[in-house]
Amino acid sequence: MIRRYILSLLFTFLLPCVCIAQLSEIRQLQEQLKHPKDSLDYLRKLNKIGLLIHLKNADSSFYYGIQANGLADRLNDPKEKSSALSNIATGLLLKGLYSQALQYFGKAYVVCKANDFKPEMAGGLMNQSIAYSFIGDSIKVIQFAIRANHLTRAYLMHDSVASMLLANYVELNSKLAKDSVTWYLSNAEKVANRFKDKRAMVFIGQIKATRLINNNQPQQALPLIRYNLAVTRANNWDYHEMEALNILGSYYLAINKTDSALAAYKIIYNKAKANNYVYWQIDILKAISNCYKLKNDKAGEYNTAQLLIKALEQDNNANSSFLGDYIKYNQAQDELKKLSLSEMLNHKKIIWLVAACIAGSMVIILLIWFYIKVNAQAAKLTELNATITGQNQALKESDIFKSRLLSMLAHDFRSPLNSTIGMVQLLKDHETMDVDEAAGLYKLIETDINEVLLTFDNILQWTRKQLTGYTMEPVKVNLRESITEAFGFFHEQANAGQITLVNEVDARIAPFTDLEIIRFINRNLLHNAIKYSPAGGRITTVSAVTKDEIMIKIKDEGSGLSDRLLKELFTGKVSDTNDSTQGAGLALNICAEFIQKLGGRIWAGNGPAKGAEFSYTIPLTAASGPVV
């Protein structure tokens, strides 16, 4: 009976918690399978049922294992896969397919080792040791048991599974010395007590009782047997109760109480038959037959033999059916392997194809990137060329502007200087002039020169600022005062021709604009008006304000302007052969350029009666304060 007893230890390592084959628990789990929480919950219940049902029906344990194995692969759950493989191995072991069982126990161990599941690894090694005990390979039994023991002592002495592993090591390693047996069982008890594992304590007690009986100390074993029976019956642990009764039968045989042993075995047989524990039925019938043989009860021995034959036939038929199913399963597994291999090859082809597509895409992306980069460089070069072109244009305009500034300076100072030279010449030619008249001329010359110097200094300061290009620096300019100031610049010419200024510009008009440009324009327009006005004539200046601009008009009483001159006046290309007319055309052209920089306009025309009219505007938007 020792192999049957060892088998009861086999499955304590298949799940994280110790589970015993109880029909009520199996039925409860089977009912729960109808309404699982999720796929993982369903998988765990499959494995648990496969574990619990192994001694009731090895076929069912195998089939539950197959289902769980397939589902574990789909869910990629290594822990549940190792449990499923162990359940398959258990079914094969109980059916006598020991080599195949070892193969699946080995697969389960490989999965556990790959994922570093230490408790399951130790259990897997112990399961293989137990499987080798069925084959009768005592060397392998001890080798695997020692490996499991080393793993247990190295990593699992503080784990609840250690109690069963240590106890099982004692059961499997027959070469242990007595003091080693005592040490292992003592430590197994300590772990079981620490975790309050009553089932482990029952198992350890059964090992002790069995060893006492085998060592011809049956009386010392009896208290342990009675304690185990009391605990298993109190907790309705049918399977453990059958194990305890089995040891009790061995005890009675040891003290030559065959009838008592027979009674204990019959209780086991009835429980095994009621719970459909086929494996138990065969071995117990053999034990009962042995009891009848010891009693020399031929009838009982015969009847038991008949029951044994029937049980063996039933088991043989089941094994034949199971073997056929196992062959089909293996064939299906081979087909799956072929399909997996084919799928793997197709997968590799797909990977190569995807890699080629990715490589092609990368090439296309690189080409697009180079194209974008080249375009960006081209755009940058275009932008740089445009910038250079703009800078060249700005330099050209700056040169033109500087040339205009020089022309402006020459034009502005030629007239007052000519006037001053004229007065000097007058003094030179009229030596008989009395002292008072000469003093008056000296005073006029001094005043004119001071005004010229002041104007020159103002224009010079403004010109320095504009040498790098025009920049408007607006200030508040009273246009009426600016016109009066400009007229005063030419007072000698005006006095000589008895020309008067009628300044009707609104004194409240004071926009923010460029003072020097306004002065230059006013000086040039008034100078032209004085130059072309008849003796005793009047020059009239008026103003007007619209919603968009301020207009200043300067009118004289001269002969007016020809149509050809009106067209050429602000172009700088006056075709008149008169030098003074050409000079006036150049100055007016500069005035036109300057007024445009202020955002204004300038034009000329003839009055309704006689004389010329010059007008210019300043935009209201240029003002940064109230205009009026």
Short mmCIF file of N, CA and C in Angstrom, two decimals, residues 42-204:
data_model
loop_
_atom_site.label_atom_id
_atom_site.label_comp_id
_atom_site.label_asym_id
_atom_site.label_seq_id
_atom_site.Cartn_x
_atom_site.Cartn_y
_atom_site.Cartn_z
N TYR A 42 -12.13 31.10 -14.77
CA TYR A 42 -12.52 29.81 -15.34
C TYR A 42 -11.32 28.86 -15.40
N LEU A 43 -10.17 29.40 -15.80
CA LEU A 43 -8.94 28.59 -15.89
C LEU A 43 -8.55 28.05 -14.52
N ARG A 44 -8.60 28.89 -13.50
CA ARG A 44 -8.21 28.44 -12.16
C ARG A 44 -9.16 27.36 -11.64
N LYS A 45 -10.44 27.49 -11.94
CA LYS A 45 -11.40 26.48 -11.49
C LYS A 45 -11.19 25.15 -12.22
N LEU A 46 -10.85 25.23 -13.52
CA LEU A 46 -10.53 24.00 -14.26
C LEU A 46 -9.37 23.26 -13.61
N ASN A 47 -8.32 23.98 -13.27
CA ASN A 47 -7.14 23.36 -12.65
C ASN A 47 -7.48 22.80 -11.28
N LYS A 48 -8.29 23.53 -10.51
CA LYS A 48 -8.62 23.07 -9.16
C LYS A 48 -9.46 21.80 -9.20
N ILE A 49 -10.43 21.77 -10.13
CA ILE A 49 -11.25 20.54 -10.26
C ILE A 49 -10.37 19.39 -10.73
N GLY A 50 -9.48 19.66 -11.70
CA GLY A 50 -8.59 18.61 -12.19
C GLY A 50 -7.75 18.02 -11.07
N LEU A 51 -7.35 18.86 -10.10
CA LEU A 51 -6.57 18.38 -8.95
C LEU A 51 -7.44 17.56 -8.01
N LEU A 52 -8.62 18.12 -7.67
CA LEU A 52 -9.46 17.47 -6.67
C LEU A 52 -10.02 16.13 -7.14
N ILE A 53 -10.24 16.00 -8.45
CA ILE A 53 -10.96 14.82 -8.96
C ILE A 53 -10.03 13.67 -9.33
N HIS A 54 -8.70 13.84 -9.09
CA HIS A 54 -7.76 12.87 -9.65
C HIS A 54 -7.96 11.44 -9.13
N LEU A 55 -8.28 11.28 -7.85
CA LEU A 55 -8.43 9.92 -7.34
C LEU A 55 -9.85 9.38 -7.54
N LYS A 56 -10.79 10.24 -7.79
CA LYS A 56 -12.15 9.79 -8.10
C LYS A 56 -12.22 9.31 -9.53
N ASN A 57 -11.55 10.08 -10.43
CA ASN A 57 -11.62 9.74 -11.84
C ASN A 57 -10.39 10.32 -12.53
N ALA A 58 -9.42 9.45 -12.83
CA ALA A 58 -8.17 9.90 -13.46
C ALA A 58 -8.43 10.49 -14.84
N ASP A 59 -9.44 9.91 -15.56
CA ASP A 59 -9.77 10.43 -16.89
C ASP A 59 -10.16 11.90 -16.81
N SER A 60 -11.02 12.21 -15.83
CA SER A 60 -11.49 13.58 -15.69
C SER A 60 -10.35 14.52 -15.36
N SER A 61 -9.44 14.08 -14.51
CA SER A 61 -8.28 14.91 -14.18
C SER A 61 -7.48 15.23 -15.44
N PHE A 62 -7.31 14.21 -16.30
CA PHE A 62 -6.58 14.39 -17.56
C PHE A 62 -7.30 15.38 -18.48
N TYR A 63 -8.63 15.18 -18.62
CA TYR A 63 -9.39 16.04 -19.55
C TYR A 63 -9.47 17.49 -19.06
N TYR A 64 -9.64 17.66 -17.74
CA TYR A 64 -9.64 19.02 -17.20
C TYR A 64 -8.28 19.69 -17.43
N GLY A 65 -7.22 18.88 -17.30
CA GLY A 65 -5.87 19.40 -17.54
C GLY A 65 -5.67 19.85 -18.98
N ILE A 66 -6.21 19.04 -19.93
CA ILE A 66 -6.09 19.40 -21.35
C ILE A 66 -6.79 20.73 -21.63
N GLN A 67 -8.03 20.86 -21.10
CA GLN A 67 -8.78 22.12 -21.31
C GLN A 67 -8.02 23.32 -20.72
N ALA A 68 -7.54 23.12 -19.49
CA ALA A 68 -6.83 24.22 -18.82
C ALA A 68 -5.54 24.57 -19.55
N ASN A 69 -4.85 23.56 -20.10
CA ASN A 69 -3.59 23.81 -20.80
C ASN A 69 -3.81 24.69 -22.03
N GLY A 70 -4.86 24.36 -22.80
CA GLY A 70 -5.16 25.16 -23.99
C GLY A 70 -5.52 26.59 -23.63
N LEU A 71 -6.35 26.75 -22.57
CA LEU A 71 -6.77 28.08 -22.16
C LEU A 71 -5.59 28.88 -21.59
N ALA A 72 -4.70 28.20 -20.84
CA ALA A 72 -3.52 28.88 -20.29
C ALA A 72 -2.61 29.40 -21.39
N ASP A 73 -2.49 28.65 -22.50
CA ASP A 73 -1.70 29.12 -23.64
C ASP A 73 -2.31 30.38 -24.24
N ARG A 74 -3.65 30.38 -24.37
CA ARG A 74 -4.31 31.55 -24.96
C ARG A 74 -4.20 32.77 -24.06
N LEU A 75 -4.27 32.55 -22.72
CA LEU A 75 -4.19 33.66 -21.78
C LEU A 75 -2.75 34.00 -21.41
N ASN A 76 -1.81 33.15 -21.85
CA ASN A 76 -0.38 33.38 -21.56
C ASN A 76 -0.13 33.47 -20.04
N ASP A 77 -0.66 32.49 -19.31
CA ASP A 77 -0.53 32.46 -17.84
C ASP A 77 0.37 31.28 -17.47
N PRO A 78 1.67 31.53 -17.19
CA PRO A 78 2.60 30.42 -16.94
C PRO A 78 2.29 29.62 -15.68
N LYS A 79 1.83 30.28 -14.61
CA LYS A 79 1.56 29.54 -13.37
C LYS A 79 0.43 28.54 -13.56
N GLU A 80 -0.67 29.00 -14.20
CA GLU A 80 -1.80 28.08 -14.43
C GLU A 80 -1.44 27.03 -15.47
N LYS A 81 -0.54 27.34 -16.39
CA LYS A 81 -0.11 26.35 -17.37
C LYS A 81 0.65 25.23 -16.68
N SER A 82 1.52 25.58 -15.73
CA SER A 82 2.26 24.55 -15.01
C SER A 82 1.30 23.65 -14.23
N SER A 83 0.24 24.23 -13.65
CA SER A 83 -0.76 23.43 -12.93
C SER A 83 -1.50 22.50 -13.88
N ALA A 84 -1.85 23.01 -15.09
CA ALA A 84 -2.56 22.20 -16.07
C ALA A 84 -1.70 21.03 -16.53
N LEU A 85 -0.41 21.31 -16.79
CA LEU A 85 0.50 20.23 -17.22
C LEU A 85 0.64 19.18 -16.12
N SER A 86 0.67 19.61 -14.85
CA SER A 86 0.76 18.66 -13.74
C SER A 86 -0.50 17.81 -13.64
N ASN A 87 -1.67 18.41 -13.91
CA ASN A 87 -2.92 17.63 -13.88
C ASN A 87 -2.94 16.59 -14.99
N ILE A 88 -2.43 16.97 -16.18
CA ILE A 88 -2.32 15.99 -17.27
C ILE A 88 -1.40 14.85 -16.85
N ALA A 89 -0.27 15.21 -16.26
CA ALA A 89 0.69 14.19 -15.80
C ALA A 89 0.06 13.28 -14.76
N THR A 90 -0.74 13.85 -13.87
CA THR A 90 -1.40 13.06 -12.82
C THR A 90 -2.33 12.02 -13.43
N GLY A 91 -3.14 12.46 -14.41
CA GLY A 91 -4.03 11.51 -15.08
C GLY A 91 -3.27 10.39 -15.74
N LEU A 92 -2.17 10.75 -16.40
CA LEU A 92 -1.35 9.73 -17.07
C LEU A 92 -0.73 8.78 -16.06
N LEU A 93 -0.28 9.30 -14.94
CA LEU A 93 0.35 8.47 -13.91
C LEU A 93 -0.64 7.46 -13.34
N LEU A 94 -1.85 7.95 -13.05
CA LEU A 94 -2.85 7.05 -12.48
C LEU A 94 -3.31 5.98 -13.47
N LYS A 95 -3.13 6.27 -14.75
CA LYS A 95 -3.49 5.29 -15.77
C LYS A 95 -2.33 4.37 -16.12
N GLY A 96 -1.20 4.53 -15.45
CA GLY A 96 -0.07 3.64 -15.66
C GLY A 96 0.85 4.06 -16.79
N LEU A 97 0.63 5.27 -17.38
CA LEU A 97 1.51 5.76 -18.44
C LEU A 97 2.61 6.59 -17.80
N TYR A 98 3.56 5.87 -17.17
CA TYR A 98 4.54 6.54 -16.31
C TYR A 98 5.52 7.42 -17.09
N SER A 99 6.00 6.92 -18.22
CA SER A 99 6.96 7.71 -19.01
C SER A 99 6.32 9.01 -19.50
N GLN A 100 5.07 8.88 -19.98
CA GLN A 100 4.36 10.08 -20.45
C GLN A 100 4.09 11.04 -19.29
N ALA A 101 3.78 10.48 -18.11
CA ALA A 101 3.54 11.32 -16.94
C ALA A 101 4.81 12.10 -16.58
N LEU A 102 5.96 11.40 -16.60
CA LEU A 102 7.23 12.07 -16.32
C LEU A 102 7.51 13.19 -17.32
N GLN A 103 7.14 12.95 -18.58
CA GLN A 103 7.36 13.97 -19.61
C GLN A 103 6.59 15.25 -19.28
N TYR A 104 5.32 15.10 -18.86
CA TYR A 104 4.50 16.28 -18.56
C TYR A 104 4.90 16.93 -17.23
N PHE A 105 5.30 16.11 -16.24
CA PHE A 105 5.83 16.71 -15.01
C PHE A 105 7.08 17.53 -15.31
N GLY A 106 7.90 17.03 -16.24
CA GLY A 106 9.11 17.75 -16.64
C GLY A 106 8.77 19.07 -17.33
N LYS A 107 7.74 19.05 -18.21
CA LYS A 107 7.31 20.29 -18.87
C LYS A 107 6.83 21.32 -17.85
N ALA A 108 6.06 20.83 -16.86
CA ALA A 108 5.57 21.74 -15.82
C ALA A 108 6.73 22.36 -15.05
N TYR A 109 7.75 21.56 -14.76
CA TYR A 109 8.91 22.07 -14.04
C TYR A 109 9.66 23.12 -14.86
N VAL A 110 9.79 22.89 -16.17
CA VAL A 110 10.49 23.84 -17.05
C VAL A 110 9.77 25.19 -17.04
N VAL A 111 8.43 25.17 -17.09
CA VAL A 111 7.65 26.41 -17.06
C VAL A 111 7.91 27.15 -15.74
N CYS A 112 7.87 26.40 -14.63
CA CYS A 112 8.08 27.01 -13.31
C CYS A 112 9.49 27.60 -13.19
N LYS A 113 10.47 26.87 -13.70
CA LYS A 113 11.86 27.34 -13.61
C LYS A 113 12.07 28.59 -14.45
N ALA A 114 11.44 28.64 -15.63
CA ALA A 114 11.58 29.80 -16.51
C ALA A 114 11.02 31.06 -15.86
N ASN A 115 10.03 30.87 -14.97
CA ASN A 115 9.39 32.02 -14.32
C ASN A 115 9.78 32.16 -12.84
N ASP A 116 10.74 31.32 -12.42
CA ASP A 116 11.28 31.40 -11.06
C ASP A 116 10.20 31.24 -9.99
N PHE A 117 9.29 30.27 -10.23
CA PHE A 117 8.27 29.94 -9.23
C PHE A 117 8.88 28.91 -8.27
N LYS A 118 9.51 29.39 -7.19
CA LYS A 118 10.27 28.50 -6.31
C LYS A 118 9.42 27.39 -5.68
N PRO A 119 8.26 27.68 -5.05
CA PRO A 119 7.46 26.59 -4.45
C PRO A 119 7.04 25.55 -5.48
N GLU A 120 6.61 26.03 -6.66
CA GLU A 120 6.16 25.10 -7.71
C GLU A 120 7.33 24.29 -8.27
N MET A 121 8.54 24.91 -8.31
CA MET A 121 9.72 24.18 -8.78
C MET A 121 10.03 23.01 -7.82
N ALA A 122 9.99 23.31 -6.52
CA ALA A 122 10.26 22.25 -5.54
C ALA A 122 9.22 21.15 -5.64
N GLY A 123 7.94 21.56 -5.78
CA GLY A 123 6.88 20.57 -5.92
C GLY A 123 7.02 19.75 -7.18
N GLY A 124 7.45 20.40 -8.29
CA GLY A 124 7.64 19.69 -9.55
C GLY A 124 8.72 18.63 -9.45
N LEU A 125 9.83 18.96 -8.76
CA LEU A 125 10.90 17.98 -8.57
C LEU A 125 10.41 16.81 -7.72
N MET A 126 9.61 17.11 -6.68
CA MET A 126 9.10 16.04 -5.83
C MET A 126 8.10 15.16 -6.58
N ASN A 127 7.28 15.78 -7.44
CA ASN A 127 6.35 14.99 -8.26
C ASN A 127 7.09 14.01 -9.15
N GLN A 128 8.21 14.48 -9.75
CA GLN A 128 8.99 13.57 -10.61
C GLN A 128 9.62 12.45 -9.78
N SER A 129 10.03 12.77 -8.55
CA SER A 129 10.57 11.73 -7.66
C SER A 129 9.51 10.67 -7.39
N ILE A 130 8.28 11.13 -7.12
CA ILE A 130 7.17 10.18 -6.84
C ILE A 130 6.87 9.34 -8.08
N ALA A 131 6.89 9.99 -9.28
CA ALA A 131 6.61 9.25 -10.51
C ALA A 131 7.66 8.17 -10.73
N TYR A 132 8.92 8.49 -10.42
CA TYR A 132 9.98 7.47 -10.55
C TYR A 132 9.77 6.33 -9.56
N SER A 133 9.13 6.62 -8.39
CA SER A 133 8.85 5.54 -7.43
C SER A 133 7.86 4.55 -8.00
N PHE A 134 6.95 5.02 -8.87
CA PHE A 134 6.01 4.11 -9.52
C PHE A 134 6.73 3.20 -10.50
N ILE A 135 7.74 3.75 -11.17
CA ILE A 135 8.50 2.95 -12.13
C ILE A 135 9.42 1.97 -11.40
N GLY A 136 9.83 2.34 -10.18
CA GLY A 136 10.74 1.50 -9.41
C GLY A 136 12.18 1.90 -9.57
N ASP A 137 12.43 3.14 -10.08
CA ASP A 137 13.80 3.62 -10.27
C ASP A 137 14.21 4.34 -8.98
N SER A 138 14.77 3.58 -8.01
CA SER A 138 15.07 4.14 -6.69
C SER A 138 16.16 5.21 -6.76
N ILE A 139 17.08 5.09 -7.72
CA ILE A 139 18.16 6.09 -7.83
C ILE A 139 17.58 7.46 -8.22
N LYS A 140 16.69 7.46 -9.24
CA LYS A 140 16.05 8.70 -9.67
C LYS A 140 15.15 9.25 -8.57
N VAL A 141 14.50 8.36 -7.85
CA VAL A 141 13.62 8.80 -6.75
C VAL A 141 14.42 9.66 -5.78
N ILE A 142 15.58 9.14 -5.36
CA ILE A 142 16.39 9.85 -4.37
C ILE A 142 17.01 11.11 -4.98
N GLN A 143 17.47 11.04 -6.23
CA GLN A 143 18.08 12.21 -6.88
C GLN A 143 17.12 13.39 -6.93
N PHE A 144 15.90 13.13 -7.40
CA PHE A 144 14.93 14.23 -7.52
C PHE A 144 14.44 14.69 -6.15
N ALA A 145 14.32 13.76 -5.21
CA ALA A 145 13.91 14.14 -3.86
C ALA A 145 14.96 15.04 -3.21
N ILE A 146 16.24 14.73 -3.43
CA ILE A 146 17.33 15.56 -2.87
C ILE A 146 17.32 16.95 -3.49
N ARG A 147 17.10 17.03 -4.80
CA ARG A 147 17.04 18.34 -5.46
C ARG A 147 15.89 19.18 -4.91
N ALA A 148 14.74 18.52 -4.72
CA ALA A 148 13.58 19.23 -4.16
C ALA A 148 13.89 19.70 -2.74
N ASN A 149 14.59 18.85 -1.99
CA ASN A 149 14.92 19.18 -0.61
C ASN A 149 15.89 20.37 -0.54
N HIS A 150 16.89 20.38 -1.42
CA HIS A 150 17.84 21.51 -1.45
C HIS A 150 17.13 22.82 -1.75
N LEU A 151 16.21 22.78 -2.70
CA LEU A 151 15.46 24.00 -3.06
C LEU A 151 14.60 24.45 -1.89
N THR A 152 14.00 23.49 -1.20
CA THR A 152 13.14 23.80 -0.05
C THR A 152 13.94 24.47 1.06
N ARG A 153 15.08 23.87 1.40
CA ARG A 153 15.88 24.40 2.51
C ARG A 153 16.54 25.74 2.16
N ALA A 154 16.80 25.96 0.86
CA ALA A 154 17.45 27.21 0.45
C ALA A 154 16.49 28.39 0.38
N TYR A 155 15.23 28.14 -0.03
CA TYR A 155 14.33 29.26 -0.32
C TYR A 155 12.98 29.20 0.39
N LEU A 156 12.57 28.01 0.85
CA LEU A 156 11.16 27.86 1.22
C LEU A 156 10.91 27.49 2.68
N MET A 157 11.91 27.64 3.55
CA MET A 157 11.71 27.24 4.94
C MET A 157 10.69 28.13 5.66
N HIS A 158 10.41 29.30 5.08
CA HIS A 158 9.40 30.19 5.67
C HIS A 158 8.12 30.20 4.85
N ASP A 159 7.96 29.19 3.99
CA ASP A 159 6.76 29.07 3.16
C ASP A 159 5.93 27.89 3.68
N SER A 160 4.60 27.99 3.57
CA SER A 160 3.71 26.95 4.09
C SER A 160 3.92 25.61 3.40
N VAL A 161 4.36 25.64 2.13
CA VAL A 161 4.54 24.39 1.40
C VAL A 161 5.73 23.58 1.93
N ALA A 162 6.61 24.21 2.73
CA ALA A 162 7.82 23.52 3.20
C ALA A 162 7.47 22.30 4.05
N SER A 163 6.39 22.35 4.85
CA SER A 163 6.04 21.22 5.72
C SER A 163 5.80 19.95 4.90
N MET A 164 5.03 20.08 3.79
CA MET A 164 4.74 18.91 2.96
C MET A 164 5.98 18.44 2.20
N LEU A 165 6.81 19.40 1.76
CA LEU A 165 8.02 19.03 1.03
C LEU A 165 9.00 18.27 1.91
N LEU A 166 9.19 18.74 3.15
CA LEU A 166 10.12 18.07 4.07
C LEU A 166 9.61 16.68 4.43
N ALA A 167 8.29 16.59 4.71
CA ALA A 167 7.71 15.29 5.08
C ALA A 167 7.79 14.31 3.92
N ASN A 168 7.51 14.81 2.73
CA ASN A 168 7.55 13.95 1.55
C ASN A 168 8.96 13.47 1.27
N TYR A 169 9.96 14.32 1.58
CA TYR A 169 11.36 13.92 1.39
C TYR A 169 11.69 12.74 2.29
N VAL A 170 11.19 12.77 3.49
CA VAL A 170 11.39 11.64 4.42
C VAL A 170 10.77 10.38 3.84
N GLU A 171 9.57 10.50 3.27
CA GLU A 171 8.85 9.33 2.77
C GLU A 171 9.54 8.72 1.55
N LEU A 172 10.17 9.57 0.75
CA LEU A 172 10.76 9.09 -0.50
C LEU A 172 12.20 8.63 -0.35
N ASN A 173 12.94 9.25 0.57
CA ASN A 173 14.36 8.91 0.72
C ASN A 173 14.53 7.86 1.82
N SER A 174 14.55 6.62 1.40
CA SER A 174 14.63 5.50 2.35
C SER A 174 16.02 5.39 2.99
N LYS A 175 16.99 6.13 2.46
CA LYS A 175 18.35 6.02 2.98
C LYS A 175 18.65 7.02 4.09
N LEU A 176 17.66 7.80 4.50
CA LEU A 176 17.90 8.77 5.56
C LEU A 176 18.17 8.09 6.89
N ALA A 177 19.12 8.65 7.61
CA ALA A 177 19.41 8.14 8.96
C ALA A 177 18.27 8.52 9.90
N LYS A 178 18.21 7.82 11.03
CA LYS A 178 17.11 8.03 11.97
C LYS A 178 17.09 9.46 12.50
N ASP A 179 18.28 10.00 12.85
CA ASP A 179 18.31 11.38 13.37
C ASP A 179 17.93 12.38 12.29
N SER A 180 18.24 12.10 10.99
CA SER A 180 17.83 12.97 9.89
C SER A 180 16.32 12.96 9.73
N VAL A 181 15.73 11.74 9.86
CA VAL A 181 14.26 11.63 9.78
C VAL A 181 13.63 12.48 10.86
N THR A 182 14.17 12.36 12.06
CA THR A 182 13.63 13.13 13.19
C THR A 182 13.74 14.63 12.92
N TRP A 183 14.88 15.07 12.38
CA TRP A 183 15.08 16.52 12.12
C TRP A 183 14.09 17.02 11.08
N TYR A 184 13.92 16.26 9.97
CA TYR A 184 13.03 16.70 8.91
C TYR A 184 11.58 16.75 9.37
N LEU A 185 11.14 15.70 10.07
CA LEU A 185 9.75 15.69 10.54
C LEU A 185 9.51 16.76 11.58
N SER A 186 10.51 17.02 12.44
CA SER A 186 10.38 18.07 13.46
C SER A 186 10.22 19.44 12.81
N ASN A 187 11.05 19.71 11.79
CA ASN A 187 10.94 21.00 11.10
C ASN A 187 9.65 21.10 10.29
N ALA A 188 9.21 19.96 9.73
CA ALA A 188 7.94 19.97 9.01
C ALA A 188 6.80 20.32 9.96
N GLU A 189 6.84 19.77 11.18
CA GLU A 189 5.81 20.08 12.18
C GLU A 189 5.86 21.56 12.58
N LYS A 190 7.06 22.12 12.72
CA LYS A 190 7.19 23.53 13.10
C LYS A 190 6.53 24.44 12.05
N VAL A 191 6.80 24.14 10.77
CA VAL A 191 6.21 24.95 9.70
C VAL A 191 4.70 24.81 9.69
N ALA A 192 4.22 23.54 9.85
CA ALA A 192 2.77 23.30 9.84
C ALA A 192 2.09 24.02 11.01
N ASN A 193 2.72 23.98 12.18
CA ASN A 193 2.15 24.67 13.35
C ASN A 193 2.16 26.19 13.15
N ARG A 194 3.24 26.71 12.52
CA ARG A 194 3.33 28.15 12.31
C ARG A 194 2.20 28.65 11.43
N PHE A 195 1.86 27.84 10.40
CA PHE A 195 0.80 28.24 9.48
C PHE A 195 -0.55 27.60 9.83
N LYS A 196 -0.59 26.90 10.97
CA LYS A 196 -1.83 26.25 11.45
C LYS A 196 -2.43 25.36 10.37
N ASP A 197 -1.55 24.56 9.75
CA ASP A 197 -1.95 23.67 8.66
C ASP A 197 -2.28 22.29 9.24
N LYS A 198 -3.55 22.05 9.57
CA LYS A 198 -3.97 20.79 10.19
C LYS A 198 -3.78 19.61 9.25
N ARG A 199 -4.01 19.82 7.99
CA ARG A 199 -3.86 18.70 7.04
C ARG A 199 -2.41 18.25 6.96
N ALA A 200 -1.48 19.24 6.99
CA ALA A 200 -0.07 18.86 6.99
C ALA A 200 0.28 18.09 8.26
N MET A 201 -0.30 18.49 9.40
CA MET A 201 -0.05 17.79 10.66
C MET A 201 -0.57 16.36 10.60
N VAL A 202 -1.76 16.18 9.97
CA VAL A 202 -2.30 14.83 9.81
C VAL A 202 -1.37 13.99 8.95
N PHE A 203 -0.88 14.57 7.86
CA PHE A 203 0.02 13.85 6.96
C PHE A 203 1.31 13.44 7.68
N ILE A 204 1.88 14.37 8.46
CA ILE A 204 3.12 14.07 9.20
C ILE A 204 2.86 12.97 10.23
#
